[in-house]
Amino acid sequence: MNAKGSIAIAITLVALIAAPLLYTAAGNGLFTKPPAPQLAKAVNATECVEPAGWMRANHMNLLTHQRDLIVREGERGRKYRIEGCATCHTKRAEFCDRCHSYAGAKPECFDCHYLP
Amino acid sequence: MSGLSPLSLVYAVLSYAVTAVFFGGLLHKLWGYAVTPNPLNIATTPAPATRGGVIVSNIVNIATFSSLFKGNRWTWIGGYAFHVILLAVFARHLRLFLHPVPPLLVLIQPVALLGALLLPLPLIYLLARRKAVDRYAWISSPADYFVLVLLLLIGLSGLGLKFVSHSDMVGIKQFLLGLVMASPVDMPPHPAFIIHFTLVLMLAAYFPFSKLMHAGGVFFSPTRTMVDDPRERRHVNPWAAK
């Protein structure tokens, strides 16, 4: 192969690896604060069932673990219920969906539960 | 960079240093491969006799590792499985670096997760292969074990983040976006994430100076990229022509 073709391949390879970083830097701008999801304030209560920091990392464990216990094992009377979540976090689109679309994670909750 | 916690400051500086080393090293190595002259036509026969044929055979080789398959099936099984899984893991991680997240990436998450779960298996297999087969043990250097163990630790710490000690993903993405956008914010002080991230920085800094450069080198290997036409066309070395 001639040197010109080889150099073109070398530059293409580096550009491909840098592409995701360039996409984000170009789309969101440099030297500006990184975007963060804006969540609707909870209503009806001032504290969550567990500390907010813990909930941020582990809420899915509560939800899916309990789903398995309730739906598959038939255990009633668990401590928390998804309807409980909805009494304070009333708008799914302004709460759940904000972080989930930010992180690109699709929750399974709403395959069955209807939360507007 | 003001207002960052000491931990975040250290990791922000480390991240930029590693990024510079990674891309600088990569450019330096690939440039070296690209401008090294090929004095002789040394295509490994049987090889395609046309430029188009060579391009097709290289695409097939990179997609299926066909030359390794012809060489050694046992190595191919482990190596190919590992690289396919690595691709799935990369695809899964892209959502943490891209904003907004493309819908296709959201769709492939569950499938890619299945792949990621299997990541340790081919690595353990490849480690065992080096240890258990005499002729591989004989030619294995510490560097060969180092990359396998490093990748295994990265995989295990990553799976730990997913299945054992969950972290604040939104906080992590904000930290990563901050780094990419040259405006660092605090990093969630989550032990499993710090371990995972540190190991990845080690891998990235080591990458351009290691055998992992086969990822780029495969595009420049003269035995595979040269056209098998020594009788049809005279091969003239560029610097010999002058």
GROMACS .gro file of C-alpha atoms in nm:
model
  358
    1MET     CA    1   0.000   0.000   0.000
    2ASN     CA    2   0.128   0.352  -0.068
    3ALA     CA    3   0.211   0.584   0.219
    4LYS     CA    4  -0.072   0.825   0.139
    5GLY     CA    5  -0.336   0.551   0.171
    6SER     CA    6  -0.177   0.427   0.493
    7ILE     CA    7  -0.172   0.773   0.648
    8ALA     CA    8  -0.539   0.817   0.554
    9ILE     CA    9  -0.620   0.488   0.731
   10ALA     CA   10  -0.422   0.593   1.040
   11ILE     CA   11  -0.607   0.926   1.064
   12THR     CA   12  -0.945   0.757   1.004
   13LEU     CA   13  -0.882   0.510   1.286
   14VAL     CA   14  -0.796   0.783   1.537
   15ALA     CA   15  -1.095   0.991   1.422
   16LEU     CA   16  -1.328   0.691   1.468
   17ILE     CA   17  -1.209   0.636   1.825
   18ALA     CA   18  -1.242   1.006   1.905
   19ALA     CA   19  -1.585   1.032   1.737
   20PRO     CA   20  -1.805   0.974   2.049
   21LEU     CA   21  -1.608   1.237   2.243
   22LEU     CA   22  -1.627   1.484   1.953
   23TYR     CA   23  -2.004   1.421   1.914
   24THR     CA   24  -2.068   1.509   2.278
   25ALA     CA   25  -1.827   1.802   2.286
   26ALA     CA   26  -1.967   1.946   1.961
   27GLY     CA   27  -2.332   1.885   2.052
   28ASN     CA   28  -2.317   2.027   2.403
   29GLY     CA   29  -2.038   2.283   2.380
   30LEU     CA   30  -1.703   2.308   2.557
   31PHE     CA   31  -1.642   2.482   2.893
   32THR     CA   32  -2.012   2.477   2.983
   33LYS     CA   33  -2.158   2.285   3.274
   34PRO     CA   34  -2.249   1.929   3.169
   35PRO     CA   35  -2.626   1.874   3.125
   36ALA     CA   36  -2.810   1.728   3.424
   37PRO     CA   37  -3.167   1.594   3.447
   38GLN     CA   38  -3.413   1.840   3.607
   39LEU     CA   39  -3.657   1.654   3.833
   40ALA     CA   40  -4.001   1.762   3.950
   41LYS     CA   41  -4.015   1.819   4.327
   42ALA     CA   42  -4.185   1.546   4.529
   43VAL     CA   43  -4.526   1.634   4.672
   44ASN     CA   44  -4.705   1.516   4.992
   45ALA     CA   45  -4.384   1.426   5.179
   46THR     CA   46  -4.044   1.574   5.251
   47GLU     CA   47  -3.849   1.249   5.282
   48CYS     CA   48  -3.832   0.937   5.067
   49VAL     CA   49  -3.871   0.587   5.215
   50GLU     CA   50  -3.492   0.554   5.211
   51PRO     CA   51  -3.222   0.827   5.195
   52ALA     CA   52  -3.221   1.005   4.857
   53GLY     CA   53  -2.858   0.906   4.781
   54TRP     CA   54  -2.936   0.540   4.838
   55MET     CA   55  -3.252   0.563   4.630
   56ARG     CA   56  -3.061   0.721   4.341
   57ALA     CA   57  -2.834   0.416   4.316
   58ASN     CA   58  -3.062   0.136   4.433
   59HIS     CA   59  -3.431   0.215   4.368
   60MET     CA   60  -3.441  -0.047   4.090
   61ASN     CA   61  -3.346  -0.319   4.337
   62LEU     CA   62  -3.644  -0.233   4.554
   63LEU     CA   63  -3.878  -0.229   4.256
   64THR     CA   64  -3.769  -0.542   4.068
   65HIS     CA   65  -3.696  -0.747   4.379
   66GLN     CA   66  -4.037  -0.670   4.519
   67ARG     CA   67  -4.203  -0.736   4.185
   68ASP     CA   68  -4.054  -1.086   4.189
   69LEU     CA   69  -4.167  -1.146   4.548
   70ILE     CA   70  -4.519  -1.013   4.494
   71VAL     CA   71  -4.603  -1.124   4.142
   72ARG     CA   72  -4.412  -1.451   4.122
   73GLU     CA   73  -4.394  -1.568   4.486
   74GLY     CA   74  -4.738  -1.434   4.577
   75GLU     CA   75  -4.611  -1.259   4.889
   76ARG     CA   76  -4.849  -0.978   4.984
   77GLY     CA   77  -4.799  -0.694   5.229
   78ARG     CA   78  -4.450  -0.582   5.127
   79LYS     CA   79  -4.316  -0.267   5.289
   80TYR     CA   80  -4.315  -0.050   4.975
   81ARG     CA   81  -4.546  -0.037   4.673
   82ILE     CA   82  -4.498   0.131   4.336
   83GLU     CA   83  -4.829   0.312   4.394
   84GLY     CA   84  -4.656   0.454   4.700
   85CYS     CA   85  -4.387   0.605   4.479
   86ALA     CA   86  -4.658   0.770   4.272
   87THR     CA   87  -4.819   0.950   4.566
   88CYS     CA   88  -4.517   1.182   4.583
   89HIS     CA   89  -4.359   1.148   4.238
   90THR     CA   90  -4.680   1.220   4.057
   91LYS     CA   91  -4.552   1.282   3.707
   92ARG     CA   92  -4.354   1.003   3.551
   93ALA     CA   93  -4.249   1.220   3.255
   94GLU     CA   94  -4.104   1.481   3.491
   95PHE     CA   95  -3.943   1.236   3.733
   96CYS     CA   96  -3.862   0.878   3.624
   97ASP     CA   97  -3.820   0.956   3.255
   98ARG     CA   98  -3.583   1.247   3.305
   99CYS     CA   99  -3.296   1.041   3.452
  100HIS     CA  100  -3.379   0.730   3.254
  101SER     CA  101  -3.355   0.903   2.919
  102TYR     CA  102  -3.045   1.089   3.040
  103ALA     CA  103  -2.871   0.760   3.122
  104GLY     CA  104  -3.025   0.564   2.833
  105ALA     CA  105  -3.183   0.306   3.065
  106LYS     CA  106  -3.535   0.181   2.993
  107PRO     CA  107  -3.734   0.085   3.304
  108GLU     CA  108  -3.967  -0.215   3.282
  109CYS     CA  109  -4.212  -0.085   3.543
  110PHE     CA  110  -4.442   0.080   3.292
  111ASP     CA  111  -4.478  -0.227   3.073
  112CYS     CA  112  -4.751  -0.319   3.326
  113HIS     CA  113  -4.809  -0.021   3.558
  114TYR     CA  114  -4.993   0.282   3.430
  115LEU     CA  115  -4.834   0.596   3.568
  116PRO     CA  116  -4.909   0.906   3.361
  117MET     CA  117  -1.174   2.323   3.786
  118SER     CA  118  -1.230   2.518   4.105
  119GLY     CA  119  -1.472   2.383   4.360
  120LEU     CA  120  -1.390   2.020   4.291
  121SER     CA  121  -1.337   1.775   4.575
  122PRO     CA  122  -0.972   1.660   4.608
  123LEU     CA  123  -1.068   1.313   4.476
  124SER     CA  124  -1.243   1.459   4.171
  125LEU     CA  125  -0.953   1.696   4.104
  126VAL     CA  126  -0.703   1.407   4.109
  127TYR     CA  127  -0.918   1.201   3.874
  128ALA     CA  128  -0.992   1.490   3.640
  129VAL     CA  129  -0.618   1.560   3.602
  130LEU     CA  130  -0.545   1.187   3.564
  131SER     CA  131  -0.818   1.149   3.301
  132TYR     CA  132  -0.684   1.432   3.087
  133ALA     CA  133  -0.326   1.305   3.121
  134VAL     CA  134  -0.431   0.953   3.019
  135THR     CA  135  -0.639   1.084   2.728
  136ALA     CA  136  -0.336   1.279   2.601
  137VAL     CA  137  -0.110   0.973   2.639
  138PHE     CA  138  -0.367   0.746   2.470
  139PHE     CA  139  -0.434   0.963   2.165
  140GLY     CA  140  -0.075   1.087   2.139
  141GLY     CA  141   0.059   0.732   2.163
  142LEU     CA  142  -0.200   0.604   1.917
  143LEU     CA  143  -0.116   0.871   1.657
  144HIS     CA  144   0.256   0.818   1.704
  145LYS     CA  145   0.231   0.439   1.660
  146LEU     CA  146  -0.013   0.445   1.368
  147TRP     CA  147   0.193   0.713   1.194
  148GLY     CA  148   0.496   0.488   1.233
  149TYR     CA  149   0.308   0.195   1.080
  150ALA     CA  150   0.180   0.412   0.794
  151VAL     CA  151   0.512   0.559   0.680
  152THR     CA  152   0.724   0.245   0.717
  153PRO     CA  153   0.820   0.148   0.360
  154ASN     CA  154   0.749  -0.198   0.222
  155PRO     CA  155   1.068  -0.293   0.037
  156LEU     CA  156   0.925  -0.617  -0.100
  157ASN     CA  157   0.588  -0.762  -0.192
  158ILE     CA  158   0.537  -1.012   0.089
  159ALA     CA  159   0.163  -1.089   0.064
  160THR     CA  160   0.100  -1.424   0.233
  161THR     CA  161  -0.026  -1.654  -0.041
  162PRO     CA  162  -0.290  -1.749  -0.125
  163ALA     CA  163  -0.391  -1.382  -0.124
  164PRO     CA  164  -0.629  -1.187  -0.353
  165ALA     CA  165  -0.472  -1.065  -0.677
  166THR     CA  166  -0.661  -0.735  -0.682
  167ARG     CA  167  -0.680  -0.434  -0.447
  168GLY     CA  168  -1.058  -0.480  -0.411
  169GLY     CA  169  -1.007  -0.844  -0.321
  170VAL     CA  170  -0.757  -0.748  -0.051
  171ILE     CA  171  -1.002  -0.498   0.099
  172VAL     CA  172  -1.280  -0.761   0.106
  173SER     CA  173  -1.054  -1.028   0.256
  174ASN     CA  174  -0.939  -0.785   0.527
  175ILE     CA  175  -1.295  -0.691   0.614
  176VAL     CA  176  -1.383  -1.062   0.640
  177ASN     CA  177  -1.071  -1.127   0.847
  178ILE     CA  178  -1.145  -0.842   1.090
  179ALA     CA  179  -1.511  -0.949   1.122
  180THR     CA  180  -1.447  -1.322   1.167
  181PHE     CA  181  -1.074  -1.361   1.253
  182SER     CA  182  -1.059  -1.605   0.962
  183SER     CA  183  -0.679  -1.619   0.953
  184LEU     CA  184  -0.667  -1.715   1.321
  185PHE     CA  185  -0.944  -1.968   1.255
  186LYS     CA  186  -0.729  -2.133   0.989
  187GLY     CA  187  -0.430  -2.121   1.223
  188ASN     CA  188  -0.566  -2.245   1.555
  189ARG     CA  189  -0.931  -2.325   1.634
  190TRP     CA  190  -0.882  -2.340   2.012
  191THR     CA  191  -0.730  -1.994   2.025
  192TRP     CA  192  -0.992  -1.865   1.782
  193ILE     CA  193  -1.285  -1.973   2.004
  194GLY     CA  194  -1.154  -1.781   2.306
  195GLY     CA  195  -1.017  -1.485   2.112
  196TYR     CA  196  -1.318  -1.436   1.890
  197ALA     CA  197  -1.566  -1.474   2.177
  198PHE     CA  198  -1.368  -1.219   2.376
  199HIS     CA  199  -1.361  -0.960   2.097
  200VAL     CA  200  -1.734  -0.993   2.018
  201ILE     CA  201  -1.816  -0.948   2.386
  202LEU     CA  202  -1.580  -0.652   2.402
  203LEU     CA  203  -1.777  -0.491   2.118
  204ALA     CA  204  -2.103  -0.542   2.313
  205VAL     CA  205  -1.945  -0.390   2.625
  206PHE     CA  206  -1.826  -0.088   2.427
  207ALA     CA  207  -2.174  -0.041   2.280
  208ARG     CA  208  -2.325  -0.056   2.629
  209HIS     CA  209  -2.085   0.202   2.767
  210LEU     CA  210  -2.139   0.453   2.486
  211ARG     CA  211  -2.460   0.575   2.655
  212LEU     CA  212  -2.242   0.722   2.932
  213PHE     CA  213  -2.042   0.935   2.687
  214LEU     CA  214  -2.310   1.043   2.438
  215HIS     CA  215  -2.565   1.311   2.513
  216PRO     CA  216  -2.840   1.282   2.407
  217VAL     CA  217  -2.838   0.901   2.394
  218PRO     CA  218  -2.925   0.769   2.044
  219PRO     CA  219  -3.242   0.550   2.059
  220LEU     CA  220  -3.061   0.252   1.903
  221LEU     CA  221  -2.825   0.238   2.202
  222VAL     CA  222  -3.121   0.216   2.441
  223LEU     CA  223  -3.265  -0.072   2.237
  224ILE     CA  224  -2.949  -0.284   2.245
  225GLN     CA  225  -2.887  -0.248   2.620
  226PRO     CA  226  -3.047  -0.578   2.733
  227VAL     CA  227  -2.880  -0.779   2.454
  228ALA     CA  228  -2.542  -0.620   2.517
  229LEU     CA  229  -2.582  -0.689   2.889
  230LEU     CA  230  -2.611  -1.060   2.819
  231GLY     CA  231  -2.281  -1.037   2.633
  232ALA     CA  232  -2.118  -0.836   2.909
  233LEU     CA  233  -2.216  -1.100   3.164
  234LEU     CA  234  -2.007  -1.354   2.976
  235LEU     CA  235  -1.696  -1.132   2.958
  236PRO     CA  236  -1.492  -1.314   3.226
  237LEU     CA  237  -1.534  -1.656   3.062
  238PRO     CA  238  -1.315  -1.615   2.750
  239LEU     CA  239  -1.057  -1.423   2.954
  240ILE     CA  240  -1.030  -1.708   3.206
  241TYR     CA  241  -1.013  -1.951   2.914
  242LEU     CA  242  -0.733  -1.754   2.747
  243LEU     CA  243  -0.542  -1.733   3.077
  244ALA     CA  244  -0.581  -2.108   3.130
  245ARG     CA  245  -0.464  -2.169   2.772
  246ARG     CA  246  -0.139  -1.987   2.836
  247LYS     CA  247  -0.083  -2.167   3.166
  248ALA     CA  248  -0.197  -2.516   3.075
  249VAL     CA  249  -0.044  -2.574   2.729
  250ASP     CA  250   0.333  -2.620   2.760
  251ARG     CA  251   0.429  -2.453   2.433
  252TYR     CA  252   0.218  -2.146   2.512
  253ALA     CA  253   0.344  -2.125   2.870
  254TRP     CA  254   0.699  -2.132   2.730
  255ILE     CA  255   0.647  -1.830   2.503
  256SER     CA  256   0.417  -1.631   2.737
  257SER     CA  257   0.574  -1.319   2.885
  258PRO     CA  258   0.452  -1.124   3.190
  259ALA     CA  259   0.297  -0.868   2.950
  260ASP     CA  260   0.072  -1.141   2.806
  261TYR     CA  261  -0.064  -1.224   3.150
  262PHE     CA  262  -0.080  -0.858   3.252
  263VAL     CA  263  -0.330  -0.756   2.983
  264LEU     CA  264  -0.549  -1.062   3.045
  265VAL     CA  265  -0.557  -1.003   3.421
  266LEU     CA  266  -0.615  -0.629   3.375
  267LEU     CA  267  -0.908  -0.692   3.138
  268LEU     CA  268  -1.047  -0.956   3.373
  269LEU     CA  269  -1.032  -0.712   3.667
  270ILE     CA  270  -1.201  -0.441   3.457
  271GLY     CA  271  -1.477  -0.686   3.364
  272LEU     CA  272  -1.529  -0.808   3.719
  273SER     CA  273  -1.532  -0.458   3.868
  274GLY     CA  274  -1.778  -0.352   3.597
  275LEU     CA  275  -2.008  -0.645   3.669
  276GLY     CA  276  -1.972  -0.565   4.039
  277LEU     CA  277  -2.102  -0.214   3.967
  278LYS     CA  278  -2.401  -0.362   3.786
  279PHE     CA  279  -2.494  -0.650   4.011
  280VAL     CA  280  -2.336  -0.609   4.356
  281SER     CA  281  -2.282  -0.246   4.447
  282HIS     CA  282  -2.503  -0.016   4.243
  283SER     CA  283  -2.387   0.339   4.191
  284ASP     CA  284  -2.547   0.668   4.100
  285MET     CA  285  -2.537   0.633   3.720
  286VAL     CA  286  -2.663   0.985   3.660
  287GLY     CA  287  -2.382   1.123   3.877
  288ILE     CA  288  -2.127   0.913   3.688
  289LYS     CA  289  -2.256   1.027   3.351
  290GLN     CA  290  -2.243   1.390   3.463
  291PHE     CA  291  -1.881   1.340   3.571
  292LEU     CA  292  -1.788   1.181   3.237
  293LEU     CA  293  -1.974   1.444   3.032
  294GLY     CA  294  -1.800   1.712   3.238
  295LEU     CA  295  -1.463   1.565   3.144
  296VAL     CA  296  -1.555   1.546   2.774
  297MET     CA  297  -1.692   1.902   2.776
  298ALA     CA  298  -1.376   2.036   2.943
  299SER     CA  299  -1.577   2.146   3.244
  300PRO     CA  300  -1.520   1.882   3.516
  301VAL     CA  301  -1.774   1.829   3.793
  302ASP     CA  302  -1.752   1.613   4.105
  303MET     CA  303  -1.720   1.239   4.070
  304PRO     CA  304  -1.950   1.020   4.283
  305PRO     CA  305  -1.720   0.880   4.556
  306HIS     CA  306  -1.836   0.524   4.498
  307PRO     CA  307  -1.559   0.267   4.575
  308ALA     CA  308  -1.652   0.017   4.302
  309PHE     CA  309  -1.667   0.294   4.041
  310ILE     CA  310  -1.331   0.437   4.150
  311ILE     CA  311  -1.171   0.093   4.115
  312HIS     CA  312  -1.333   0.032   3.774
  313PHE     CA  313  -1.239   0.378   3.645
  314THR     CA  314  -0.880   0.354   3.772
  315LEU     CA  315  -0.830   0.019   3.599
  316VAL     CA  316  -0.969   0.159   3.272
  317LEU     CA  317  -0.733   0.459   3.293
  318MET     CA  318  -0.445   0.213   3.341
  319LEU     CA  319  -0.554   0.018   3.035
  320ALA     CA  320  -0.588   0.331   2.821
  321ALA     CA  321  -0.244   0.461   2.921
  322TYR     CA  322  -0.085   0.122   2.856
  323PHE     CA  323  -0.269   0.053   2.529
  324PRO     CA  324  -0.052   0.237   2.270
  325PHE     CA  325   0.270   0.085   2.404
  326SER     CA  326   0.156  -0.274   2.426
  327LYS     CA  327   0.060  -0.570   2.212
  328LEU     CA  328  -0.295  -0.433   2.226
  329MET     CA  329  -0.188  -0.214   1.932
  330HIS     CA  330  -0.271  -0.515   1.714
  331ALA     CA  331  -0.608  -0.337   1.697
  332GLY     CA  332  -0.447  -0.074   1.474
  333GLY     CA  333  -0.161  -0.284   1.342
  334VAL     CA  334  -0.394  -0.528   1.169
  335PHE     CA  335  -0.469  -0.256   0.911
  336PHE     CA  336  -0.101  -0.214   0.825
  337SER     CA  337   0.035  -0.568   0.826
  338PRO     CA  338   0.205  -0.600   0.483
  339THR     CA  339   0.158  -0.977   0.468
  340ARG     CA  340  -0.217  -0.915   0.475
  341THR     CA  341  -0.261  -0.577   0.305
  342MET     CA  342  -0.041  -0.627  -0.002
  343VAL     CA  343  -0.185  -0.747  -0.333
  344ASP     CA  344  -0.055  -1.080  -0.461
  345ASP     CA  345   0.052  -0.949  -0.805
  346PRO     CA  346   0.435  -0.968  -0.816
  347ARG     CA  347   0.426  -1.118  -1.167
  348GLU     CA  348   0.173  -0.874  -1.311
  349ARG     CA  349   0.318  -0.556  -1.160
  350ARG     CA  350   0.670  -0.464  -1.057
  351HIS     CA  351   0.678  -0.364  -0.690
  352VAL     CA  352   0.892  -0.054  -0.649
  353ASN     CA  353   0.992   0.051  -0.301
  354PRO     CA  354   0.920   0.426  -0.274
  355TRP     CA  355   1.266   0.524  -0.151
  356ALA     CA  356   1.441   0.294  -0.400
  357ALA     CA  357   1.266   0.470  -0.690
  358LYS     CA  358   1.443   0.800  -0.620
   0.00000   0.00000   0.00000
